[in-house]
Short mmCIF file of N, CA and C in Angstrom, two decimals:
data_model
loop_
_atom_site.label_atom_id
_atom_site.label_comp_id
_atom_site.label_asym_id
_atom_site.label_seq_id
_atom_site.Cartn_x
_atom_site.Cartn_y
_atom_site.Cartn_z
N MET A 23 -92.82 -75.70 -0.87
CA MET A 23 -92.47 -75.69 -0.22
C MET A 23 -91.07 -75.16 -0.58
N GLY A 24 -90.86 -74.78 0.18
CA GLY A 24 -88.57 -74.01 -0.51
C GLY A 24 -88.00 -74.70 0.39
N ASP A 25 -86.94 -75.10 0.30
CA ASP A 25 -85.52 -75.15 0.82
C ASP A 25 -85.29 -74.90 1.95
N THR A 26 -86.04 -74.02 2.59
CA THR A 26 -85.84 -73.33 4.22
C THR A 26 -86.75 -74.30 5.04
N GLN A 27 -87.34 -75.19 4.44
CA GLN A 27 -88.69 -75.84 4.77
C GLN A 27 -88.01 -77.43 5.58
N HIS A 28 -88.25 -77.51 6.76
CA HIS A 28 -87.67 -79.10 7.36
C HIS A 28 -88.62 -79.90 7.44
N CYS A 29 -88.61 -81.47 7.13
CA CYS A 29 -89.46 -82.12 7.71
C CYS A 29 -89.84 -82.25 9.13
N LEU A 30 -91.13 -82.25 9.21
CA LEU A 30 -91.91 -81.81 11.00
C LEU A 30 -91.06 -82.56 11.66
N VAL A 31 -90.48 -84.01 11.60
CA VAL A 31 -90.23 -85.01 12.60
C VAL A 31 -88.78 -84.53 13.30
N PRO A 32 -88.50 -84.09 14.30
CA PRO A 32 -87.30 -83.42 14.76
C PRO A 32 -85.79 -84.57 14.19
N ASN A 33 -85.07 -84.05 13.75
CA ASN A 33 -84.13 -84.42 13.91
C ASN A 33 -83.87 -85.20 12.28
N CYS A 34 -84.60 -84.75 11.73
CA CYS A 34 -84.99 -85.68 10.11
C CYS A 34 -84.36 -84.51 9.25
N SER A 35 -83.72 -84.49 8.06
CA SER A 35 -82.78 -83.83 7.22
C SER A 35 -82.83 -84.16 5.95
N ASN A 36 -84.06 -85.16 5.73
CA ASN A 36 -84.66 -85.63 4.37
C ASN A 36 -85.11 -84.30 3.79
N LYS A 37 -85.29 -84.20 2.43
CA LYS A 37 -85.99 -83.40 1.72
C LYS A 37 -87.62 -82.87 1.90
N THR A 38 -88.16 -82.07 2.23
CA THR A 38 -89.79 -81.97 2.84
C THR A 38 -90.57 -82.35 1.01
N TYR A 39 -91.97 -83.00 1.30
CA TYR A 39 -92.37 -84.07 0.34
C TYR A 39 -93.90 -83.21 0.35
N ALA A 40 -94.44 -83.09 1.12
CA ALA A 40 -95.78 -82.65 1.49
C ALA A 40 -96.14 -82.06 2.71
N PRO A 41 -97.87 -81.70 2.78
CA PRO A 41 -97.99 -80.69 3.88
C PRO A 41 -98.25 -81.57 4.92
N ALA A 42 -98.03 -81.53 6.58
CA ALA A 42 -98.77 -82.47 7.59
C ALA A 42 -98.81 -81.05 8.99
N GLY A 43 -100.26 -80.90 8.58
CA GLY A 43 -100.69 -79.80 9.03
C GLY A 43 -99.86 -78.14 8.51
N THR A 44 -99.41 -77.05 9.26
CA THR A 44 -99.25 -76.35 8.65
C THR A 44 -97.61 -76.50 8.12
N GLY A 45 -97.30 -77.77 9.08
CA GLY A 45 -95.69 -77.80 8.24
C GLY A 45 -95.36 -78.84 7.51
N VAL A 46 -94.31 -79.68 7.11
CA VAL A 46 -94.05 -80.58 6.00
C VAL A 46 -93.57 -81.77 6.19
N ALA A 47 -93.59 -82.78 5.46
CA ALA A 47 -92.68 -84.12 6.17
C ALA A 47 -92.08 -84.36 4.72
N CYS A 48 -91.08 -85.20 5.12
CA CYS A 48 -90.19 -85.69 4.30
C CYS A 48 -91.60 -87.34 3.83
N LYS A 49 -90.70 -87.48 2.68
CA LYS A 49 -91.80 -88.89 1.79
C LYS A 49 -91.73 -89.58 2.87
N ALA A 50 -91.05 -90.68 3.21
CA ALA A 50 -91.06 -91.89 4.19
C ALA A 50 -92.31 -91.00 5.41
N HIS A 51 -91.76 -89.87 6.42
CA HIS A 51 -93.07 -89.82 6.65
C HIS A 51 -94.44 -88.93 7.07
N PHE A 52 -94.01 -88.62 5.55
CA PHE A 52 -95.58 -88.65 4.61
C PHE A 52 -96.13 -89.36 4.73
N LEU A 53 -95.79 -90.64 4.59
CA LEU A 53 -96.21 -91.71 4.37
C LEU A 53 -96.62 -92.67 5.36
N ASP A 54 -95.61 -92.53 6.62
CA ASP A 54 -96.38 -93.06 7.76
C ASP A 54 -97.10 -91.86 8.97
N PHE A 55 -97.10 -90.67 8.27
CA PHE A 55 -98.41 -90.16 9.00
C PHE A 55 -99.69 -90.90 8.63
N LEU A 56 -99.14 -90.95 7.08
CA LEU A 56 -101.00 -91.33 6.37
C LEU A 56 -100.92 -92.89 6.87
N LYS A 57 -100.27 -93.82 7.38
CA LYS A 57 -100.46 -94.86 7.78
C LYS A 57 -100.70 -95.06 9.46
N TRP A 58 -100.37 -93.69 10.10
CA TRP A 58 -101.08 -93.28 11.82
C TRP A 58 -102.14 -93.27 11.80
N ARG A 59 -102.54 -91.78 10.59
CA ARG A 59 -103.91 -91.74 10.80
C ARG A 59 -104.88 -92.89 10.10
N ARG A 60 -105.03 -93.78 9.35
CA ARG A 60 -105.39 -94.89 9.55
C ARG A 60 -105.67 -95.55 10.10
N LYS A 61 -104.81 -95.73 11.38
CA LYS A 61 -104.70 -96.75 11.84
C LYS A 61 -105.33 -96.14 13.21
N LYS A 62 -105.90 -94.87 13.53
CA LYS A 62 -106.40 -94.03 14.15
C LYS A 62 -107.71 -94.19 14.07
N GLY A 63 -108.48 -95.10 12.82
CA GLY A 63 -110.31 -95.31 12.04
C GLY A 63 -109.86 -94.64 10.91
N ALA A 64 -111.05 -95.26 10.60
CA ALA A 64 -111.48 -94.97 8.96
C ALA A 64 -111.53 -93.58 9.17
N GLN A 65 -112.49 -93.13 9.98
CA GLN A 65 -113.16 -91.94 9.90
C GLN A 65 -111.71 -90.36 10.44
N MET A 66 -110.83 -91.30 10.37
CA MET A 66 -109.84 -89.95 10.68
C MET A 66 -109.51 -88.85 9.57
N PHE A 67 -109.54 -89.73 8.32
CA PHE A 67 -109.21 -89.38 6.59
C PHE A 67 -110.52 -88.11 6.67
N SER A 68 -111.62 -88.42 7.26
CA SER A 68 -113.12 -87.62 6.54
C SER A 68 -112.80 -86.39 7.82
N LYS A 69 -112.37 -86.90 9.47
CA LYS A 69 -112.31 -85.96 10.14
C LYS A 69 -111.53 -85.18 10.00
N TYR A 70 -110.03 -85.69 9.91
CA TYR A 70 -108.93 -84.53 8.61
C TYR A 70 -109.12 -83.58 8.15
N ALA A 71 -109.45 -83.82 7.02
CA ALA A 71 -109.89 -83.29 5.79
C ALA A 71 -110.88 -82.06 6.14
N ALA A 72 -111.96 -82.48 7.26
CA ALA A 72 -113.03 -81.35 7.72
C ALA A 72 -111.96 -80.29 8.52
N MET A 73 -110.81 -80.42 9.28
CA MET A 73 -109.90 -79.84 10.44
C MET A 73 -109.79 -78.37 10.17
N THR A 74 -109.32 -77.71 11.16
CA THR A 74 -109.05 -76.33 10.25
C THR A 74 -107.73 -76.51 10.82
N MET A 75 -106.72 -75.75 10.14
CA MET A 75 -105.21 -75.83 10.31
C MET A 75 -104.61 -75.93 11.41
N PRO A 76 -104.98 -75.08 12.48
CA PRO A 76 -104.83 -75.15 14.13
C PRO A 76 -104.75 -76.64 14.31
N GLU A 77 -106.15 -77.23 14.00
CA GLU A 77 -106.56 -78.47 14.50
C GLU A 77 -105.63 -80.01 14.15
N ARG A 78 -105.12 -79.52 12.39
CA ARG A 78 -104.61 -80.64 11.80
C ARG A 78 -102.86 -80.25 12.76
N ASP A 79 -102.33 -79.21 13.04
CA ASP A 79 -101.52 -79.01 14.22
C ASP A 79 -101.37 -79.83 14.53
N VAL A 80 -102.35 -79.99 15.72
CA VAL A 80 -102.11 -80.50 16.92
C VAL A 80 -102.18 -82.45 16.25
N VAL A 81 -102.59 -83.03 15.33
CA VAL A 81 -102.97 -83.82 15.18
C VAL A 81 -101.19 -84.40 14.85
N ALA A 82 -100.81 -83.42 13.69
CA ALA A 82 -99.32 -83.74 13.19
C ALA A 82 -98.42 -83.62 14.80
N THR A 83 -98.66 -83.11 15.43
CA THR A 83 -97.37 -83.16 16.44
C THR A 83 -97.64 -83.99 17.31
N GLU A 84 -99.30 -84.91 17.54
CA GLU A 84 -99.21 -85.65 18.23
C GLU A 84 -98.29 -87.59 17.49
N TRP A 85 -98.19 -87.42 16.37
CA TRP A 85 -97.85 -88.07 15.61
C TRP A 85 -96.65 -87.90 15.83
N ALA A 86 -95.92 -86.85 15.38
CA ALA A 86 -94.90 -86.55 15.26
C ALA A 86 -93.91 -87.05 15.97
N LYS A 87 -94.84 -86.83 17.88
CA LYS A 87 -94.08 -87.50 18.79
C LYS A 87 -93.36 -88.69 19.10
N ALA A 88 -93.97 -89.37 18.40
CA ALA A 88 -94.31 -90.89 18.13
C ALA A 88 -93.58 -91.90 16.96
N VAL A 89 -92.90 -90.71 16.30
CA VAL A 89 -92.14 -91.01 14.94
C VAL A 89 -90.82 -91.31 15.65
N ALA A 90 -89.71 -92.73 15.18
CA ALA A 90 -88.62 -92.68 15.29
C ALA A 90 -87.49 -92.04 14.24
N VAL A 91 -87.12 -90.88 14.54
CA VAL A 91 -86.21 -91.01 13.36
C VAL A 91 -84.46 -91.88 13.11
N GLU A 92 -84.88 -92.45 11.80
CA GLU A 92 -83.63 -93.29 11.36
C GLU A 92 -82.46 -93.19 11.23
#
């Protein structure tokens, strides 16, 4: 994760931390992404692990639309 990448959440300028699909999220948003997936159901973690990157991108994009930047 280089300095040229930014958090997947629009208008977030925090330092990148971990992957969310083929994009990356800052630490706070990555943890929020994990919580969001957990709320989607216990099977989401197993399903997400088996997804291709394009499929993960769809999930990450759905999540990013629901996130508010503080």
